[in-house]
JSON list of C-alpha atoms in Angstrom, two decimals:
[
{"chain": "A", "resi": 29, "resn": "LEU", "atom": "CA", "xyz": [0.00, 0.00, 0.00]},
{"chain": "A", "resi": 30, "resn": "LYS", "atom": "CA", "xyz": [3.06, 2.27, -0.05]},
{"chain": "A", "resi": 31, "resn": "GLY", "atom": "CA", "xyz": [2.00, 5.67, -1.41]},
{"chain": "A", "resi": 32, "resn": "HIS", "atom": "CA", "xyz": [-1.54, 4.45, -2.07]},
{"chain": "A", "resi": 33, "resn": "PRO", "atom": "CA", "xyz": [-4.48, 6.65, -0.97]},
{"chain": "A", "resi": 34, "resn": "ALA", "atom": "CA", "xyz": [-5.54, 3.90, 1.44]},
{"chain": "A", "resi": 35, "resn": "GLU", "atom": "CA", "xyz": [-2.24, 4.28, 3.27]},
{"chain": "A", "resi": 36, "resn": "LYS", "atom": "CA", "xyz": [-2.81, 8.03, 3.62]},
{"chain": "A", "resi": 37, "resn": "ALA", "atom": "CA", "xyz": [-6.25, 7.26, 5.08]},
{"chain": "A", "resi": 38, "resn": "GLY", "atom": "CA", "xyz": [-4.73, 5.04, 7.78]},
{"chain": "A", "resi": 39, "resn": "ILE", "atom": "CA", "xyz": [-5.60, 1.68, 6.27]},
{"chain": "A", "resi": 40, "resn": "ARG", "atom": "CA", "xyz": [-2.87, -0.91, 6.72]},
{"chain": "A", "resi": 41, "resn": "GLU", "atom": "CA", "xyz": [-2.00, -4.06, 4.83]},
{"chain": "A", "resi": 42, "resn": "GLY", "atom": "CA", "xyz": [-4.00, -6.91, 6.35]},
{"chain": "A", "resi": 43, "resn": "ASP", "atom": "CA", "xyz": [-6.89, -4.69, 7.50]},
{"chain": "A", "resi": 44, "resn": "ARG", "atom": "CA", "xyz": [-10.32, -6.08, 6.61]},
{"chain": "A", "resi": 45, "resn": "VAL", "atom": "CA", "xyz": [-13.19, -3.71, 5.91]},
{"chain": "A", "resi": 46, "resn": "VAL", "atom": "CA", "xyz": [-16.18, -4.74, 8.04]},
{"chain": "A", "resi": 47, "resn": "SER", "atom": "CA", "xyz": [-18.51, -1.87, 7.14]},
{"chain": "A", "resi": 48, "resn": "VAL", "atom": "CA", "xyz": [-18.72, 1.43, 5.29]},
{"chain": "A", "resi": 49, "resn": "ASP", "atom": "CA", "xyz": [-21.12, 4.03, 6.70]},
{"chain": "A", "resi": 50, "resn": "GLY", "atom": "CA", "xyz": [-22.97, 1.28, 8.55]},
{"chain": "A", "resi": 51, "resn": "LYS", "atom": "CA", "xyz": [-23.30, -0.99, 5.48]},
{"chain": "A", "resi": 52, "resn": "ALA", "atom": "CA", "xyz": [-21.82, -4.41, 6.20]},
{"chain": "A", "resi": 53, "resn": "VAL", "atom": "CA", "xyz": [-19.19, -5.78, 3.82]},
{"chain": "A", "resi": 54, "resn": "ARG", "atom": "CA", "xyz": [-18.84, -9.56, 3.68]},
{"chain": "A", "resi": 55, "resn": "PRO", "atom": "CA", "xyz": [-15.27, -10.89, 3.93]},
{"chain": "A", "resi": 56, "resn": "GLY", "atom": "CA", "xyz": [-13.67, -11.01, 0.50]},
{"chain": "A", "resi": 57, "resn": "ASP", "atom": "CA", "xyz": [-16.57, -9.27, -1.29]},
{"chain": "A", "resi": 58, "resn": "VAL", "atom": "CA", "xyz": [-14.48, -6.75, -3.17]},
{"chain": "A", "resi": 59, "resn": "GLY", "atom": "CA", "xyz": [-17.30, -6.10, -5.66]},
{"chain": "A", "resi": 60, "resn": "ALA", "atom": "CA", "xyz": [-19.68, -4.99, -2.90]},
{"chain": "A", "resi": 61, "resn": "LEU", "atom": "CA", "xyz": [-17.01, -2.77, -1.36]},
{"chain": "A", "resi": 62, "resn": "ARG", "atom": "CA", "xyz": [-16.26, -1.20, -4.75]},
{"chain": "A", "resi": 63, "resn": "HIS", "atom": "CA", "xyz": [-20.00, -0.64, -5.35]},
{"chain": "A", "resi": 64, "resn": "ILE", "atom": "CA", "xyz": [-20.39, 1.15, -2.00]},
{"chain": "A", "resi": 65, "resn": "LEU", "atom": "CA", "xyz": [-17.34, 3.34, -2.62]},
{"chain": "A", "resi": 66, "resn": "LEU", "atom": "CA", "xyz": [-18.34, 4.23, -6.19]},
{"chain": "A", "resi": 67, "resn": "SER", "atom": "CA", "xyz": [-21.82, 5.25, -5.03]},
{"chain": "A", "resi": 68, "resn": "HIS", "atom": "CA", "xyz": [-20.16, 8.24, -3.31]},
{"chain": "A", "resi": 69, "resn": "ALA", "atom": "CA", "xyz": [-18.49, 11.30, -4.78]},
{"chain": "A", "resi": 70, "resn": "PRO", "atom": "CA", "xyz": [-14.89, 12.45, -4.35]},
{"chain": "A", "resi": 71, "resn": "GLY", "atom": "CA", "xyz": [-14.68, 14.49, -1.16]},
{"chain": "A", "resi": 72, "resn": "ASP", "atom": "CA", "xyz": [-17.41, 12.55, 0.64]},
{"chain": "A", "resi": 73, "resn": "VAL", "atom": "CA", "xyz": [-16.34, 11.50, 4.12]},
{"chain": "A", "resi": 74, "resn": "LEU", "atom": "CA", "xyz": [-17.13, 7.88, 4.99]},
{"chain": "A", "resi": 75, "resn": "THR", "atom": "CA", "xyz": [-16.85, 5.99, 8.25]},
{"chain": "A", "resi": 76, "resn": "LEU", "atom": "CA", "xyz": [-15.02, 2.69, 7.87]},
{"chain": "A", "resi": 77, "resn": "VAL", "atom": "CA", "xyz": [-14.94, -0.07, 10.45]},
{"chain": "A", "resi": 78, "resn": "LEU", "atom": "CA", "xyz": [-11.90, -2.29, 10.01]},
{"chain": "A", "resi": 79, "resn": "GLU", "atom": "CA", "xyz": [-10.70, -5.47, 11.62]},
{"chain": "A", "resi": 80, "resn": "ARG", "atom": "CA", "xyz": [-7.02, -5.13, 12.41]},
{"chain": "A", "resi": 81, "resn": "GLY", "atom": "CA", "xyz": [-5.89, -8.37, 13.96]},
{"chain": "A", "resi": 82, "resn": "THR", "atom": "CA", "xyz": [-8.19, -8.86, 16.96]},
{"chain": "A", "resi": 83, "resn": "GLU", "atom": "CA", "xyz": [-9.20, -5.18, 17.19]},
{"chain": "A", "resi": 84, "resn": "ARG", "atom": "CA", "xyz": [-11.87, -3.10, 15.49]},
{"chain": "A", "resi": 85, "resn": "VAL", "atom": "CA", "xyz": [-10.73, 0.27, 14.20]},
{"chain": "A", "resi": 86, "resn": "ASN", "atom": "CA", "xyz": [-13.01, 3.17, 13.15]},
{"chain": "A", "resi": 87, "resn": "LEU", "atom": "CA", "xyz": [-11.70, 5.58, 10.52]},
{"chain": "A", "resi": 88, "resn": "SER", "atom": "CA", "xyz": [-13.20, 8.65, 8.89]},
{"chain": "A", "resi": 89, "resn": "VAL", "atom": "CA", "xyz": [-11.98, 8.70, 5.31]},
{"chain": "A", "resi": 90, "resn": "ALA", "atom": "CA", "xyz": [-12.40, 11.41, 2.67]},
{"chain": "A", "resi": 91, "resn": "LEU", "atom": "CA", "xyz": [-12.72, 9.82, -0.76]},
{"chain": "A", "resi": 92, "resn": "GLY", "atom": "CA", "xyz": [-10.35, 10.92, -3.46]},
{"chain": "A", "resi": 93, "resn": "LYS", "atom": "CA", "xyz": [-10.86, 10.87, -7.21]},
{"chain": "A", "resi": 94, "resn": "TYR", "atom": "CA", "xyz": [-11.24, 7.38, -8.64]},
{"chain": "A", "resi": 95, "resn": "PRO", "atom": "CA", "xyz": [-8.31, 6.73, -11.00]},
{"chain": "A", "resi": 96, "resn": "SER", "atom": "CA", "xyz": [-8.93, 6.28, -14.71]},
{"chain": "A", "resi": 97, "resn": "SER", "atom": "CA", "xyz": [-8.59, 2.81, -16.19]},
{"chain": "A", "resi": 98, "resn": "GLY", "atom": "CA", "xyz": [-5.13, 3.75, -17.53]},
{"chain": "A", "resi": 99, "resn": "GLU", "atom": "CA", "xyz": [-3.98, 4.90, -14.10]},
{"chain": "A", "resi": 100, "resn": "ARG", "atom": "CA", "xyz": [-5.32, 1.71, -12.51]},
{"chain": "A", "resi": 101, "resn": "ALA", "atom": "CA", "xyz": [-3.59, -0.47, -15.11]},
{"chain": "A", "resi": 102, "resn": "GLY", "atom": "CA", "xyz": [-0.27, 1.24, -14.42]},
{"chain": "A", "resi": 103, "resn": "ARG", "atom": "CA", "xyz": [-0.60, 0.64, -10.68]},
{"chain": "A", "resi": 104, "resn": "ASN", "atom": "CA", "xyz": [-1.27, -3.05, -11.13]},
{"chain": "A", "resi": 105, "resn": "ARG", "atom": "CA", "xyz": [1.83, -3.72, -13.19]},
{"chain": "A", "resi": 106, "resn": "LEU", "atom": "CA", "xyz": [4.64, -5.60, -11.53]},
{"chain": "A", "resi": 107, "resn": "PRO", "atom": "CA", "xyz": [8.09, -4.07, -11.65]},
{"chain": "A", "resi": 108, "resn": "PRO", "atom": "CA", "xyz": [10.44, -5.66, -14.16]},
{"chain": "A", "resi": 109, "resn": "GLU", "atom": "CA", "xyz": [12.49, -8.56, -12.87]},
{"chain": "A", "resi": 110, "resn": "PRO", "atom": "CA", "xyz": [16.18, -7.82, -12.27]}
]
């Protein structure tokens, strides 16, 4: 997550999103999480409940602009092998 907007929001690798603004997110249901996030506009502030190990963490997160498909494709590329 280094440099990713999620890192700036306080989300750590291994955190599991439990709910967004009171809407439950089933474990591993990335599509539902994406749907909830895309139903909001950039700048909206959402309350996330995360599971971090054995603890529950509440975060208020301001949404940024959703990257274009080209920007997303560039982020998902692996660095070249040495």
